[in-house]
Coordinates of C-alpha atoms in Angstrom, one line a residue:
X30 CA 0.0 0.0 0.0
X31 CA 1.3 3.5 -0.6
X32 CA 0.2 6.6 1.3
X33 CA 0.4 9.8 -0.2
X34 CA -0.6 13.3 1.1
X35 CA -0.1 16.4 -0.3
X36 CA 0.1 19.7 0.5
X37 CA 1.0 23.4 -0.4
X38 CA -2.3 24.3 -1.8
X39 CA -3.7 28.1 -1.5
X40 CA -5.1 30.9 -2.8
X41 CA -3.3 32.8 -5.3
X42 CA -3.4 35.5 -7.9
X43 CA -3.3 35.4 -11.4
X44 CA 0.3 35.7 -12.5
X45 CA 1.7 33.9 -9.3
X46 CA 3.6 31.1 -8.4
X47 CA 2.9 27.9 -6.2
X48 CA 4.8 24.5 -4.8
X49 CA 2.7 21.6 -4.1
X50 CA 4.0 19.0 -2.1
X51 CA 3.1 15.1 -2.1
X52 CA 5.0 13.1 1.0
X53 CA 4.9 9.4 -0.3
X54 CA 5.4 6.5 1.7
X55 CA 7.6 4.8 -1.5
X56 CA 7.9 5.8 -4.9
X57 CA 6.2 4.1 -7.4
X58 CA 7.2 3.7 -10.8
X59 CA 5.0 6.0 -12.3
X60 CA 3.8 8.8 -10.4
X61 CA 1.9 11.7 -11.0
X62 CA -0.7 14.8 -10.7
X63 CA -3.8 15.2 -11.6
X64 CA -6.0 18.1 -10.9
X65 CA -10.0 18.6 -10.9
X66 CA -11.6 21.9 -11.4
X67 CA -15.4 22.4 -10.1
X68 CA -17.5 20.8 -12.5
X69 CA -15.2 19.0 -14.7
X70 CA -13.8 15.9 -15.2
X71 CA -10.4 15.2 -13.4
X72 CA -7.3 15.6 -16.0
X73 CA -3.8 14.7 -15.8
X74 CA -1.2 17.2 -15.7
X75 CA 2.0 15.5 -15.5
X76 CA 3.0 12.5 -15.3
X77 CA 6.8 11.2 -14.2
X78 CA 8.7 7.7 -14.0
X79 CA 11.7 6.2 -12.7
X80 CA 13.7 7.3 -14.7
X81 CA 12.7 11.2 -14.5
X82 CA 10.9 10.8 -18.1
X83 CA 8.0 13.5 -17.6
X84 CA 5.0 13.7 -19.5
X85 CA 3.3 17.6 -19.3
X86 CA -0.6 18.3 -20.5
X87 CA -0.5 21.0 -23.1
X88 CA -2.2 23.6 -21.0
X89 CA 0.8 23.5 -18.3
X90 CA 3.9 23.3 -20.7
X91 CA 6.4 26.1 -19.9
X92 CA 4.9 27.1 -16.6
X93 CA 4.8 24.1 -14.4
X94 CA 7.7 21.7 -13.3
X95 CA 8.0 18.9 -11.7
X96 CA 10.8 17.7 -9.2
X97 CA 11.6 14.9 -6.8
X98 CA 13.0 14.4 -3.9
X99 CA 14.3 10.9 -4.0
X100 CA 16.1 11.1 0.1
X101 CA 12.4 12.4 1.3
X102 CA 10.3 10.4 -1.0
X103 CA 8.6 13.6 -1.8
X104 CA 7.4 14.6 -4.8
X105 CA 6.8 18.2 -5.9
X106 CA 5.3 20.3 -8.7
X107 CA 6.2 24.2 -9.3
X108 CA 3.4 25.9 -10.9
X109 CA 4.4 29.5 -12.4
X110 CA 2.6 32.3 -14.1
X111 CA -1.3 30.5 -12.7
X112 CA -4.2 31.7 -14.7
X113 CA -7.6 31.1 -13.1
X114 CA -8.1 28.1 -15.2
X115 CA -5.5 26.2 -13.2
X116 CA -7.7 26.1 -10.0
X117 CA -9.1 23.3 -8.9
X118 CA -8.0 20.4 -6.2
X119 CA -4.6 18.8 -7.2
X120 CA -3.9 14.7 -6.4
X121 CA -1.1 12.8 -5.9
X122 CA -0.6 9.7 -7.4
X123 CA 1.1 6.6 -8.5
X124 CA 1.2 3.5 -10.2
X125 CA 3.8 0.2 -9.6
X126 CA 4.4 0.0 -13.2
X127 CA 7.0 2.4 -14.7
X128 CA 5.7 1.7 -18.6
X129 CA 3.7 4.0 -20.8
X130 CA 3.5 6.6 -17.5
X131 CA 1.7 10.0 -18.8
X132 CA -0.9 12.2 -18.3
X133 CA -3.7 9.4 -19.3
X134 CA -1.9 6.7 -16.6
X135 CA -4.4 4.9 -14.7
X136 CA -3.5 5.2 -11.4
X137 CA -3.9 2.5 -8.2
X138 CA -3.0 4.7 -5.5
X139 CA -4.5 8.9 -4.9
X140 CA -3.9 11.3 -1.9
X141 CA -6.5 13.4 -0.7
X142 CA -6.1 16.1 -2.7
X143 CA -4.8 20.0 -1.8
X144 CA -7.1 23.0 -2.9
X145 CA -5.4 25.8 -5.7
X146 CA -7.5 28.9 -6.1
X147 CA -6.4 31.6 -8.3
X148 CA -8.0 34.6 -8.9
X149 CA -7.9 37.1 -12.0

């Protein structure tokens, strides 16, 4: 079983900048986030292996890294220059199987989720 929490999520302005956080118990060999904006369906935004191959959704390329802390077994994700179209609650997650990991992974294991809010 892996546990996963995240954290980092707040309210920010259009323009800004924001670190989420996601404290795994082990990495996996895919792991990822995902984000869910009122009303909508949940969509990936990045996706990450083993081997530090990363897979970005169109909408976040050029503003939003990802980085991990393999010592901490934390995973984070940088988001720069937010519009309002970013908000929604970001989730943690990870797969055991390292193959074919992107933004469309199906994933076995979620955290709970950390609430972005920007405004215009």
């Amino acid at each position: 079983q892996v546990q996963l929490m995240e954290s980092g999520g707040d309210s920010v302005q259009a323009g800004g900048s924001l670190t989420l956080s996601c404290a795994a118990s082990i990495f996996r060999g895919c792991m990822g986030w995902l984000r869910q904006a009122p009303g909508k369906q949940r969509e990936g935004v990045v996706g990450i292996d083993s081997d530090g191959t990363t897979d970005f959704a169109d909408s976040v390329k050029g503003r939003f890294t990802i980085s991990k802390d393999s010592a901490n077994n934390t995973l984070y994700l940088h988001m720069n220059n937010l519009k309002p179209e970013d908000t929604g609650k970001y989730f943690c997650a990870a797969r055991d199987g390292k193959r074919f990991c992107s933004i469309f992974s199906d994933y076995n294991y979620w955290g709970q989720g950390t609430q972005v809010i920007v405004s215009s």
